[in-house]
mmCIF file of C-alpha atoms in Angstrom:
data_model
loop_
_atom_site.group_PDB
_atom_site.id
_atom_site.type_symbol
_atom_site.label_atom_id
_atom_site.label_comp_id
_atom_site.label_asym_id
_atom_site.label_seq_id
_atom_site.Cartn_x
_atom_site.Cartn_y
_atom_site.Cartn_z
ATOM 1 C CA MET A 823 4.419 -25.912 18.907
ATOM 2 C CA THR A 824 1.925 -23.652 17.118
ATOM 3 C CA PRO A 825 2.781 -22.251 13.674
ATOM 4 C CA ARG A 826 3.231 -18.796 15.210
ATOM 5 C CA ALA A 827 5.545 -20.183 17.886
ATOM 6 C CA ALA A 828 7.535 -21.930 15.158
ATOM 7 C CA ASP A 829 7.836 -18.639 13.275
ATOM 8 C CA ARG A 830 9.030 -16.914 16.431
ATOM 9 C CA ALA A 831 11.703 -19.554 16.935
ATOM 10 C CA ARG A 832 12.866 -19.128 13.333
ATOM 11 C CA TYR A 833 12.986 -15.346 13.541
ATOM 12 C CA ASP A 834 14.820 -15.416 16.855
ATOM 13 C CA ARG A 835 17.411 -17.860 15.472
ATOM 14 C CA ALA A 836 17.819 -15.869 12.262
ATOM 15 C CA THR A 837 18.419 -12.604 14.107
ATOM 16 C CA ALA A 838 20.230 -13.891 17.193
ATOM 17 C CA HIS A 839 23.365 -12.018 16.098
ATOM 18 C CA LEU A 840 21.469 -8.757 15.565
ATOM 19 C CA ASP A 841 20.310 -6.231 18.130
ATOM 20 C CA ALA A 842 16.745 -4.913 18.047
ATOM 21 C CA PRO A 843 15.044 -2.683 16.999
ATOM 22 C CA LEU A 844 15.078 -4.252 13.557
ATOM 23 C CA ALA A 845 12.661 -5.100 10.743
ATOM 24 C CA VAL A 846 12.438 -8.312 8.736
ATOM 25 C CA VAL A 847 10.642 -9.704 5.715
ATOM 26 C CA ASP A 848 10.005 -13.441 5.557
ATOM 27 C CA LEU A 849 10.664 -14.185 1.886
ATOM 28 C CA GLU A 850 8.724 -17.447 1.836
ATOM 29 C CA ALA A 851 5.624 -15.613 3.071
ATOM 30 C CA PHE A 852 6.279 -12.656 0.748
ATOM 31 C CA ASP A 853 6.503 -14.904 -2.313
ATOM 32 C CA ALA A 854 3.438 -16.905 -1.267
ATOM 33 C CA ASN A 855 1.460 -13.674 -0.901
ATOM 34 C CA ALA A 856 2.630 -12.541 -4.343
ATOM 35 C CA GLY A 857 1.401 -15.820 -5.792
ATOM 36 C CA ASP A 858 -1.955 -15.423 -4.086
ATOM 37 C CA LEU A 859 -2.430 -11.932 -5.562
ATOM 38 C CA VAL A 860 -1.675 -13.263 -9.055
ATOM 39 C CA ARG A 861 -4.089 -16.162 -8.559
ATOM 40 C CA ARG A 862 -6.877 -13.858 -7.432
ATOM 41 C CA ALA A 863 -6.228 -11.510 -10.358
ATOM 42 C CA GLY A 864 -7.340 -14.291 -12.703
ATOM 43 C CA GLY A 865 -4.905 -13.616 -15.513
ATOM 44 C CA LYS A 866 -4.951 -9.813 -15.394
ATOM 45 C CA PRO A 867 -1.590 -8.178 -14.610
ATOM 46 C CA VAL A 868 -1.015 -6.832 -11.108
ATOM 47 C CA ARG A 869 0.583 -3.405 -10.820
ATOM 48 C CA VAL A 870 2.459 -3.251 -7.521
ATOM 49 C CA ALA A 871 1.751 -0.250 -5.263
ATOM 50 C CA SER A 872 5.150 1.072 -4.205
ATOM 51 C CA LYS A 873 3.833 2.892 -1.141
ATOM 52 C CA SER A 874 3.040 -0.506 0.350
ATOM 53 C CA VAL A 875 6.584 -1.826 -0.221
ATOM 54 C CA ARG A 876 9.029 1.143 -0.093
ATOM 55 C CA CYS A 877 12.053 -1.003 -0.848
ATOM 56 C CA ARG A 878 13.576 -1.178 -4.320
ATOM 57 C CA ALA A 879 14.999 -4.668 -3.860
ATOM 58 C CA LEU A 880 11.573 -6.059 -2.989
ATOM 59 C CA LEU A 881 9.902 -4.146 -5.825
ATOM 60 C CA GLU A 882 12.370 -5.821 -8.164
ATOM 61 C CA ARG A 883 11.670 -9.195 -6.559
ATOM 62 C CA VAL A 884 7.912 -9.002 -6.945
ATOM 63 C CA LEU A 885 8.111 -7.699 -10.507
ATOM 64 C CA ALA A 886 10.181 -10.771 -11.364
ATOM 65 C CA HIS A 887 7.113 -12.894 -10.537
ATOM 66 C CA ASP A 888 4.931 -13.863 -13.479
ATOM 67 C CA GLY A 889 1.692 -11.908 -13.315
ATOM 68 C CA PHE A 890 3.111 -8.601 -12.049
ATOM 69 C CA ALA A 891 3.707 -5.668 -14.395
ATOM 70 C CA GLY A 892 4.461 -2.043 -13.584
ATOM 71 C CA ILE A 893 4.542 0.120 -10.483
ATOM 72 C CA MET A 894 1.922 2.401 -8.972
ATOM 73 C CA SER A 895 3.864 5.199 -7.262
ATOM 74 C CA TYR A 896 2.800 7.920 -4.855
ATOM 75 C CA THR A 897 4.908 11.032 -5.564
ATOM 76 C CA LEU A 898 6.423 12.467 -8.725
ATOM 77 C CA ASP A 899 9.897 12.600 -7.149
ATOM 78 C CA GLU A 900 9.618 8.890 -6.356
ATOM 79 C CA SER A 901 8.340 8.148 -9.874
ATOM 80 C CA LEU A 902 11.314 9.859 -11.515
ATOM 81 C CA TRP A 903 13.749 8.150 -9.135
ATOM 82 C CA LEU A 904 12.296 4.736 -9.940
ATOM 83 C CA ALA A 905 12.295 5.434 -13.667
ATOM 84 C CA ARG A 906 15.934 6.535 -13.545
ATOM 85 C CA ALA A 907 16.695 3.279 -11.711
ATOM 86 C CA GLY A 908 15.321 1.292 -14.636
ATOM 87 C CA PHE A 909 11.667 0.674 -13.761
ATOM 88 C CA GLY A 910 10.070 1.210 -17.152
ATOM 89 C CA ASP A 911 6.356 1.528 -16.342
ATOM 90 C CA VAL A 912 5.501 3.814 -13.429
ATOM 91 C CA LEU A 913 1.984 5.123 -12.856
ATOM 92 C CA LEU A 914 1.880 8.072 -10.459
ATOM 93 C CA ALA A 915 -1.490 7.513 -8.804
ATOM 94 C CA TYR A 916 -1.846 10.890 -7.076
ATOM 95 C CA PRO A 917 -1.895 14.397 -8.563
ATOM 96 C CA SER A 918 1.293 16.357 -7.978
ATOM 97 C CA ALA A 919 2.275 20.012 -7.600
ATOM 98 C CA ASP A 920 6.002 19.270 -8.000
ATOM 99 C CA ARG A 921 6.943 21.882 -10.597
ATOM 100 C CA ALA A 922 10.629 20.959 -10.652
ATOM 101 C CA GLY A 923 9.677 17.346 -11.209
ATOM 102 C CA PHE A 924 7.361 18.196 -14.098
ATOM 103 C CA ALA A 925 10.099 20.311 -15.664
ATOM 104 C CA GLU A 926 12.459 17.340 -15.509
ATOM 105 C CA LEU A 927 9.819 14.955 -16.824
ATOM 106 C CA SER A 928 8.972 17.114 -19.823
ATOM 107 C CA ARG A 929 12.640 17.590 -20.766
ATOM 108 C CA ASP A 930 13.686 13.921 -20.705
ATOM 109 C CA ALA A 931 12.359 11.554 -23.372
ATOM 110 C CA GLU A 932 13.155 8.390 -21.400
ATOM 111 C CA LEU A 933 11.440 9.633 -18.240
ATOM 112 C CA ALA A 934 8.441 10.866 -20.210
ATOM 113 C CA ALA A 935 8.055 7.437 -21.792
ATOM 114 C CA ALA A 936 8.308 5.608 -18.461
ATOM 115 C CA VAL A 937 6.112 7.731 -16.190
ATOM 116 C CA THR A 938 2.361 8.335 -16.381
ATOM 117 C CA VAL A 939 0.817 11.045 -14.208
ATOM 118 C CA THR A 940 -2.720 11.125 -12.832
ATOM 119 C CA VAL A 941 -5.021 14.138 -13.112
ATOM 120 C CA ASP A 942 -8.661 14.854 -12.358
ATOM 121 C CA ASP A 943 -8.827 18.588 -13.104
ATOM 122 C CA THR A 944 -7.743 20.870 -15.948
ATOM 123 C CA ALA A 945 -6.011 23.044 -13.324
ATOM 124 C CA GLN A 946 -3.491 20.230 -12.888
ATOM 125 C CA LEU A 947 -2.788 20.313 -16.616
ATOM 126 C CA ASP A 948 -2.283 24.082 -16.359
ATOM 127 C CA LEU A 949 0.261 23.561 -13.560
ATOM 128 C CA ILE A 950 2.190 21.026 -15.644
ATOM 129 C CA ASP A 951 2.267 23.386 -18.627
ATOM 130 C CA ARG A 952 3.533 26.271 -16.488
ATOM 131 C CA ALA A 953 6.222 24.010 -15.028
ATOM 132 C CA ARG A 954 7.621 22.740 -18.331
ATOM 133 C CA ASP A 955 10.371 25.364 -18.487
ATOM 134 C CA GLY A 956 10.939 24.696 -22.157
ATOM 135 C CA GLY A 957 10.427 20.951 -21.946
ATOM 136 C CA ALA A 958 8.564 19.686 -24.994
ATOM 137 C CA GLU A 959 8.195 15.968 -24.267
ATOM 138 C CA GLU A 960 4.663 14.594 -24.353
ATOM 139 C CA VAL A 961 3.312 13.876 -20.855
ATOM 140 C CA ARG A 962 1.426 10.616 -20.423
ATOM 141 C CA VAL A 963 -1.841 11.153 -18.524
ATOM 142 C CA CYS A 964 -4.188 8.929 -16.549
ATOM 143 C CA LEU A 965 -7.613 10.092 -15.348
ATOM 144 C CA GLU A 966 -8.982 9.073 -11.957
ATOM 145 C CA LEU A 967 -12.614 8.177 -11.283
ATOM 146 C CA ASP A 968 -14.353 8.773 -7.948
ATOM 147 C CA THR A 969 -15.415 5.345 -6.679
ATOM 148 C CA SER A 970 -17.361 6.350 -3.563
ATOM 149 C CA LEU A 971 -20.788 4.908 -2.913
ATOM 150 C CA ARG A 972 -23.521 7.550 -2.645
ATOM 151 C CA LEU A 973 -26.726 6.754 -0.770
ATOM 152 C CA LEU A 974 -29.905 8.650 0.069
ATOM 153 C CA GLY A 975 -29.664 10.893 -2.937
ATOM 154 C CA GLY A 976 -26.032 11.691 -2.279
ATOM 155 C CA ARG A 977 -26.522 12.751 1.327
ATOM 156 C CA VAL A 978 -24.433 9.784 2.494
ATOM 157 C CA ARG A 979 -21.001 9.161 1.023
ATOM 158 C CA ILE A 980 -18.947 6.023 1.687
ATOM 159 C CA GLY A 981 -15.405 6.026 0.354
ATOM 160 C CA ALA A 982 -12.308 8.180 0.132
ATOM 161 C CA ARG A 983 -12.491 11.792 -1.009
ATOM 162 C CA ARG A 984 -10.288 11.578 -4.060
ATOM 163 C CA SER A 985 -11.298 12.553 -7.598
ATOM 164 C CA PRO A 986 -14.180 14.957 -8.344
ATOM 165 C CA LEU A 987 -14.898 12.963 -11.518
ATOM 166 C CA ARG A 988 -17.879 10.702 -10.999
ATOM 167 C CA THR A 989 -20.074 10.388 -14.089
ATOM 168 C CA PRO A 990 -19.241 9.205 -17.605
ATOM 169 C CA ALA A 991 -19.951 12.704 -18.899
ATOM 170 C CA GLN A 992 -17.529 14.331 -16.433
ATOM 171 C CA VAL A 993 -14.702 11.917 -17.189
ATOM 172 C CA ALA A 994 -15.274 12.106 -20.944
ATOM 173 C CA GLU A 995 -15.163 15.918 -20.829
ATOM 174 C CA LEU A 996 -11.762 15.879 -19.141
ATOM 175 C CA ALA A 997 -10.632 13.208 -21.608
ATOM 176 C CA ARG A 998 -11.551 15.578 -24.455
ATOM 177 C CA SER A 999 -9.623 18.382 -22.744
ATOM 178 C CA VAL A 1000 -6.522 16.210 -22.613
ATOM 179 C CA ALA A 1001 -6.966 15.076 -26.223
ATOM 180 C CA ARG A 1002 -7.254 18.670 -27.452
ATOM 181 C CA ARG A 1003 -4.259 19.883 -25.483
ATOM 182 C CA PRO A 1004 -0.805 19.807 -27.121
ATOM 183 C CA GLY A 1005 1.889 18.101 -25.082
ATOM 184 C CA PHE A 1006 -0.341 15.516 -23.384
ATOM 185 C CA ARG A 1007 -1.489 12.010 -24.274
ATOM 186 C CA LEU A 1008 -4.311 10.209 -22.509
ATOM 187 C CA VAL A 1009 -3.210 6.612 -21.878
ATOM 188 C CA GLY A 1010 -5.096 5.356 -18.833
ATOM 189 C CA LEU A 1011 -7.944 5.430 -16.379
ATOM 190 C CA MET A 1012 -7.767 4.421 -12.725
ATOM 191 C CA ALA A 1013 -10.228 3.953 -9.883
ATOM 192 C CA TYR A 1014 -9.288 2.840 -6.374
ATOM 193 C CA GLU A 1015 -12.231 1.446 -4.434
ATOM 194 C CA GLY A 1016 -10.731 1.850 -0.958
ATOM 195 C CA HIS A 1017 -14.039 1.297 0.829
ATOM 196 C CA VAL A 1018 -14.088 -2.195 -0.687
ATOM 197 C CA ALA A 1019 -10.387 -3.029 -0.947
ATOM 198 C CA GLY A 1020 -9.228 -1.360 2.259
ATOM 199 C CA VAL A 1021 -11.926 -2.061 4.846
ATOM 200 C CA GLY A 1022 -12.092 -5.344 6.746
ATOM 201 C CA ASP A 1023 -15.412 -7.168 6.770
ATOM 202 C CA ALA A 1024 -14.844 -9.614 9.648
ATOM 203 C CA ILE A 1025 -14.065 -7.383 12.617
ATOM 204 C CA ALA A 1026 -13.315 -9.398 15.745
ATOM 205 C CA GLY A 1027 -16.053 -9.062 18.358
ATOM 206 C CA ARG A 1028 -18.255 -6.893 16.141
ATOM 207 C CA PRO A 1029 -20.555 -9.201 14.158
ATOM 208 C CA VAL A 1030 -23.228 -6.583 13.464
ATOM 209 C CA ARG A 1031 -20.736 -4.070 12.084
ATOM 210 C CA SER A 1032 -19.054 -6.815 10.055
ATOM 211 C CA ARG A 1033 -22.385 -7.762 8.501
ATOM 212 C CA ALA A 1034 -23.069 -4.097 7.686
ATOM 213 C CA VAL A 1035 -19.650 -3.747 6.031
ATOM 214 C CA ARG A 1036 -20.261 -6.826 3.872
ATOM 215 C CA LEU A 1037 -23.641 -5.507 2.751
ATOM 216 C CA MET A 1038 -22.132 -2.093 1.979
ATOM 217 C CA GLN A 1039 -19.286 -3.625 0.003
ATOM 218 C CA ALA A 1040 -21.596 -5.839 -2.041
ATOM 219 C CA ALA A 1041 -23.709 -2.813 -2.947
ATOM 220 C CA ALA A 1042 -20.595 -0.749 -3.710
ATOM 221 C CA ARG A 1043 -19.175 -3.418 -6.013
ATOM 222 C CA ARG A 1044 -22.410 -3.634 -8.014
ATOM 223 C CA GLU A 1045 -22.770 0.132 -8.342
ATOM 224 C CA LEU A 1046 -19.134 0.713 -9.264
ATOM 225 C CA ALA A 1047 -18.947 -2.116 -11.805
ATOM 226 C CA ALA A 1048 -21.837 -0.665 -13.771
ATOM 227 C CA ARG A 1049 -20.596 2.918 -13.514
ATOM 228 C CA ARG A 1050 -16.993 2.031 -14.297
ATOM 229 C CA ALA A 1051 -18.036 0.165 -17.441
ATOM 230 C CA ALA A 1052 -20.002 3.211 -18.615
ATOM 231 C CA VAL A 1053 -17.084 5.535 -17.848
ATOM 232 C CA VAL A 1054 -14.606 3.340 -19.704
ATOM 233 C CA ALA A 1055 -16.885 3.221 -22.742
ATOM 234 C CA ALA A 1056 -17.204 7.014 -22.690
ATOM 235 C CA VAL A 1057 -13.441 7.518 -22.410
ATOM 236 C CA ARG A 1058 -12.648 4.980 -25.126
ATOM 237 C CA ALA A 1059 -14.953 6.906 -27.434
ATOM 238 C CA VAL A 1060 -12.527 9.816 -27.000
ATOM 239 C CA ALA A 1061 -9.299 7.792 -26.761
ATOM 240 C CA PRO A 1062 -9.758 4.434 -28.536
ATOM 241 C CA ASP A 1063 -6.115 3.472 -27.913
ATOM 242 C CA LEU A 1064 -6.387 3.751 -24.127
ATOM 243 C CA GLU A 1065 -3.607 1.527 -22.787
ATOM 244 C CA PHE A 1066 -4.958 0.496 -19.393
ATOM 245 C CA VAL A 1067 -7.860 0.664 -16.951
ATOM 246 C CA ASN A 1068 -6.567 0.162 -13.423
ATOM 247 C CA GLY A 1069 -8.669 -0.808 -10.439
ATOM 248 C CA GLY A 1070 -8.711 -2.769 -7.256
ATOM 249 C CA GLY A 1071 -6.582 -3.035 -4.165
ATOM 250 C CA THR A 1072 -5.462 -6.022 -2.110
ATOM 251 C CA GLY A 1073 -8.831 -6.606 -0.483
ATOM 252 C CA SER A 1074 -10.853 -6.623 -3.705
ATOM 253 C CA VAL A 1075 -8.521 -8.169 -6.283
ATOM 254 C CA GLN A 1076 -10.763 -11.019 -7.415
ATOM 255 C CA HIS A 1077 -13.904 -8.872 -7.532
ATOM 256 C CA THR A 1078 -12.320 -6.077 -9.570
ATOM 257 C CA ALA A 1079 -10.556 -8.513 -11.891
ATOM 258 C CA ALA A 1080 -13.954 -9.987 -12.780
ATOM 259 C CA GLU A 1081 -15.019 -6.694 -14.432
ATOM 260 C CA ASP A 1082 -14.531 -6.787 -18.199
ATOM 261 C CA ALA A 1083 -13.786 -3.055 -18.281
ATOM 262 C CA VAL A 1084 -10.730 -3.406 -16.013
ATOM 263 C CA THR A 1085 -7.459 -4.403 -17.677
ATOM 264 C CA GLU A 1086 -5.095 -4.448 -14.683
ATOM 265 C CA ILE A 1087 -5.210 -4.656 -10.894
ATOM 266 C CA ALA A 1088 -3.377 -2.553 -8.301
ATOM 267 C CA ALA A 1089 -2.142 -4.214 -5.116
ATOM 268 C CA GLY A 1090 0.773 -3.982 -2.725
ATOM 269 C CA SER A 1091 -0.208 -4.299 0.932
ATOM 270 C CA GLY A 1092 -1.041 -7.960 0.383
ATOM 271 C CA LEU A 1093 2.661 -8.682 -0.060
ATOM 272 C CA TYR A 1094 3.478 -7.787 3.556
ATOM 273 C CA VAL A 1095 0.003 -8.554 5.022
ATOM 274 C CA PRO A 1096 -0.081 -6.048 7.890
ATOM 275 C CA ARG A 1097 -2.511 -6.403 10.790
ATOM 276 C CA LEU A 1098 -5.400 -4.544 9.104
ATOM 277 C CA PHE A 1099 -5.812 -7.530 6.787
ATOM 278 C CA ASP A 1100 -6.691 -9.832 9.661
ATOM 279 C CA ASP A 1101 -10.293 -8.638 9.339
ATOM 280 C CA TYR A 1102 -10.996 -9.867 5.783
ATOM 281 C CA THR A 1103 -13.056 -12.793 4.535
ATOM 282 C CA SER A 1104 -12.032 -12.382 0.879
ATOM 283 C CA PHE A 1105 -8.525 -13.778 1.336
ATOM 284 C CA THR A 1106 -6.029 -15.015 3.901
ATOM 285 C CA GLY A 1107 -2.397 -13.973 3.604
ATOM 286 C CA ARG A 1108 0.735 -14.752 5.570
ATOM 287 C CA PRO A 1109 2.313 -11.998 7.682
ATOM 288 C CA ALA A 1110 5.613 -11.320 5.929
ATOM 289 C CA ALA A 1111 6.869 -8.031 7.402
ATOM 290 C CA LEU A 1112 7.534 -7.697 11.120
ATOM 291 C CA PHE A 1113 9.636 -5.597 13.429
ATOM 292 C CA ALA A 1114 11.271 -6.502 16.741
ATOM 293 C CA GLN A 1115 11.780 -4.389 19.832
ATOM 294 C CA PRO A 1116 14.095 -5.452 22.683
ATOM 295 C CA VAL A 1117 12.953 -6.139 26.227
ATOM 296 C CA VAL A 1118 14.723 -3.568 28.416
ATOM 297 C CA ARG A 1119 12.730 -3.729 31.690
ATOM 298 C CA ARG A 1120 10.770 -6.210 33.796
ATOM 299 C CA PRO A 1121 8.663 -3.971 36.058
ATOM 300 C CA GLY A 1122 6.786 -6.820 37.728
ATOM 301 C CA LEU A 1123 4.910 -10.052 37.267
ATOM 302 C CA GLY A 1124 3.191 -10.283 33.919
ATOM 303 C CA VAL A 1125 4.853 -7.125 32.577
ATOM 304 C CA VAL A 1126 7.824 -6.373 30.353
ATOM 305 C CA THR A 1127 8.855 -3.097 28.791
ATOM 306 C CA VAL A 1128 10.318 -2.888 25.297
ATOM 307 C CA LEU A 1129 12.259 -0.003 23.831
ATOM 308 C CA GLY A 1130 10.204 2.259 21.548
ATOM 309 C CA GLY A 1131 7.390 0.786 19.494
ATOM 310 C CA GLY A 1132 5.087 3.779 19.091
ATOM 311 C CA TYR A 1133 4.721 3.490 15.322
ATOM 312 C CA PRO A 1134 1.101 4.433 14.542
ATOM 313 C CA ALA A 1135 -0.199 4.103 11.001
ATOM 314 C CA SER A 1136 -1.911 6.851 9.004
ATOM 315 C CA GLY A 1137 -5.672 7.252 8.844
ATOM 316 C CA ALA A 1138 -8.333 8.116 11.389
ATOM 317 C CA ALA A 1139 -6.785 7.769 14.848
ATOM 318 C CA GLY A 1140 -7.794 4.657 16.762
ATOM 319 C CA ALA A 1141 -6.543 1.453 18.327
ATOM 320 C CA ASP A 1142 -6.580 -0.251 14.923
ATOM 321 C CA ARG A 1143 -3.801 2.109 13.780
ATOM 322 C CA LEU A 1144 -1.326 0.766 16.338
ATOM 323 C CA PRO A 1145 1.103 -2.071 15.710
ATOM 324 C CA VAL A 1146 0.039 -5.327 17.347
ATOM 325 C CA PRO A 1147 2.322 -7.363 19.632
ATOM 326 C CA TYR A 1148 2.506 -10.621 17.676
ATOM 327 C CA LEU A 1149 5.216 -12.912 19.040
ATOM 328 C CA PRO A 1150 5.254 -14.362 21.611
ATOM 329 C CA GLU A 1151 1.495 -14.849 21.487
ATOM 330 C CA GLY A 1152 -0.602 -13.398 24.269
ATOM 331 C CA LEU A 1153 0.998 -10.005 24.928
ATOM 332 C CA ARG A 1154 -1.111 -6.842 24.948
ATOM 333 C CA TYR A 1155 -0.703 -3.133 25.553
ATOM 334 C CA ASP A 1156 -1.236 -1.481 28.919
ATOM 335 C CA PRO A 1157 -4.430 0.518 28.181
ATOM 336 C CA GLN A 1158 -3.082 3.445 30.204
ATOM 337 C CA GLU A 1159 0.076 3.755 28.100
ATOM 338 C CA GLY A 1160 -0.426 2.071 24.720
ATOM 339 C CA ALA A 1161 2.483 2.072 22.277
ATOM 340 C CA GLY A 1162 5.044 4.595 23.498
ATOM 341 C CA GLU A 1163 7.486 6.925 21.812
ATOM 342 C CA VAL A 1164 10.510 5.595 23.740
ATOM 343 C CA GLN A 1165 9.157 2.644 25.701
ATOM 344 C CA THR A 1166 6.153 0.340 25.612
ATOM 345 C CA PRO A 1167 4.955 -1.791 28.536
ATOM 346 C CA LEU A 1168 3.386 -5.090 27.527
ATOM 347 C CA LEU A 1169 1.112 -7.199 29.699
ATOM 348 C CA GLY A 1170 0.342 -10.913 29.737
ATOM 349 C CA SER A 1171 1.620 -14.187 31.086
ATOM 350 C CA PRO A 1172 4.219 -14.620 28.280
ATOM 351 C CA ALA A 1173 6.013 -11.614 29.776
ATOM 352 C CA ASP A 1174 7.265 -13.788 32.638
ATOM 353 C CA ASP A 1175 9.252 -15.946 30.207
ATOM 354 C CA LEU A 1176 11.000 -12.994 28.554
ATOM 355 C CA LEU A 1177 14.483 -11.908 29.616
ATOM 356 C CA ILE A 1178 16.263 -8.595 29.235
ATOM 357 C CA GLY A 1179 17.481 -8.416 25.623
ATOM 358 C CA ASP A 1180 14.878 -10.825 24.228
ATOM 359 C CA LYS A 1181 12.928 -9.704 21.175
ATOM 360 C CA VAL A 1182 9.199 -9.050 20.985
ATOM 361 C CA TRP A 1183 7.891 -9.187 17.420
ATOM 362 C CA PHE A 1184 5.212 -6.772 16.191
ATOM 363 C CA ARG A 1185 3.140 -6.350 13.044
ATOM 364 C CA HIS A 1186 2.501 -2.844 11.767
ATOM 365 C CA ALA A 1187 -1.094 -1.777 11.139
ATOM 366 C CA LYS A 1188 -0.377 -0.861 7.507
ATOM 367 C CA ALA A 1189 2.208 -2.064 5.017
ATOM 368 C CA GLY A 1190 4.926 0.213 3.642
ATOM 369 C CA GLU A 1191 4.786 2.783 6.438
ATOM 370 C CA LEU A 1192 6.921 0.420 8.528
ATOM 371 C CA CYS A 1193 9.808 1.249 6.179
ATOM 372 C CA GLU A 1194 9.672 4.901 7.215
ATOM 373 C CA ARG A 1195 11.023 3.717 10.604
ATOM 374 C CA PHE A 1196 13.877 1.478 9.465
ATOM 375 C CA ASP A 1197 16.884 1.994 7.183
ATOM 376 C CA VAL A 1198 17.168 -1.670 6.216
ATOM 377 C CA LEU A 1199 15.095 -4.826 6.010
ATOM 378 C CA ARG A 1200 16.605 -8.167 6.963
ATOM 379 C CA LEU A 1201 15.396 -10.796 4.499
ATOM 380 C CA ILE A 1202 14.796 -14.171 6.129
ATOM 381 C CA GLU A 1203 14.742 -17.544 4.431
ATOM 382 C CA GLY A 1204 14.067 -20.412 6.788
ATOM 383 C CA ASP A 1205 15.992 -19.566 9.933
ATOM 384 C CA ARG A 1206 18.686 -17.429 8.313
ATOM 385 C CA VAL A 1207 19.064 -13.810 7.276
ATOM 386 C CA THR A 1208 20.149 -14.165 3.665
ATOM 387 C CA ALA A 1209 20.291 -10.499 2.685
ATOM 388 C CA THR A 1210 20.086 -6.999 4.103
ATOM 389 C CA VAL A 1211 18.488 -4.465 1.765
ATOM 390 C CA PRO A 1212 17.865 -0.731 2.155
ATOM 391 C CA THR A 1213 14.414 0.735 2.434
ATOM 392 C CA TYR A 1214 13.615 4.025 0.715
ATOM 393 C CA ARG A 1215 14.704 5.683 3.967
ATOM 394 C CA GLY A 1216 17.975 3.737 3.885
ATOM 395 C CA GLU A 1217 18.640 5.158 0.430
ATOM 396 C CA GLY A 1218 18.035 8.664 1.758
ATOM 397 C CA ARG A 1219 14.616 8.872 0.081
ATOM 398 C CA THR A 1220 11.760 10.059 2.266
ATOM 399 C CA PHE A 1221 9.287 11.253 -0.329
ATOM 400 C CA LEU A 1222 6.561 12.370 2.064
#
């Protein structure tokens, strides 16, 4: 029996009393992945990205591991909710226009001490000031650096379109604006190198593209390390007591941690290890989060149909954004139908061994987005479900 077949047998035994659709997290794999992230971080604390987990119970579990410290959140509403729940160090990694949230933040001393907000423009500071509604608490601020790689004199850009702040002078100028402005305190700097951390470099069947990605990423790491060090020096000249410099992502943990200027690493997707991480040479994780759909039809030889399954991930549309049929091994989508809204045909010889009501196990393309589909996660240890915990959705929290 292959390791994947053994996992399938365990998951089927653990959930035999449960009807699909359902989602599970294998805790042994989850904890092993957490340990791998800490090892690759080389002694620097790992701030867990909540968007990649979207389950409070699992955020609490990973933060109980040595080597993890703090949360990187994705909306202000989520940040305040987590802080009220007792998470004491929440970095909101995306600018917000939530005026009601900023009013609440600036009126509550405990929330203001727990939550740090990210800005890259003085207009965002203006919005916060207008939203205060009498709140006088000091707002903790983090600046974000553009990490994209520019080639051919800037005519080619590789990387996400995030912050407009690129040079040491630009970041230092905004740092001075924050320092001069009453009601704000500059405490951090962040830079997410998604084109390094979030792009696979060993794409199956595409050796030339894989080689090109590796060359691009090596160049991007060198360029960013030098520029980030200069930016940090410029910002520390303005704010000598800067508390943290955050960088990284699951795919680049060890590379970013090697930079002296970086004080902490951000990661989250590496806890679940979704299918997009199958294309990396920098690390190998264990798939920990899966979902099961029930077989409801057997249209013919070599074909079964499962209920639902059309759960595409965000990003540029393409086949790599679809979940992948994972267990039993050897199933594939019908190219004429793909993953469907209410039913999904699956092709392959393993289909002939599946009966009505059997489970087919899938891996989502990305990490936390799976939790937008399910109210609860079944936590598996060995061949038993040992706990059922709510996702954000199960707690009535759909922040985006």
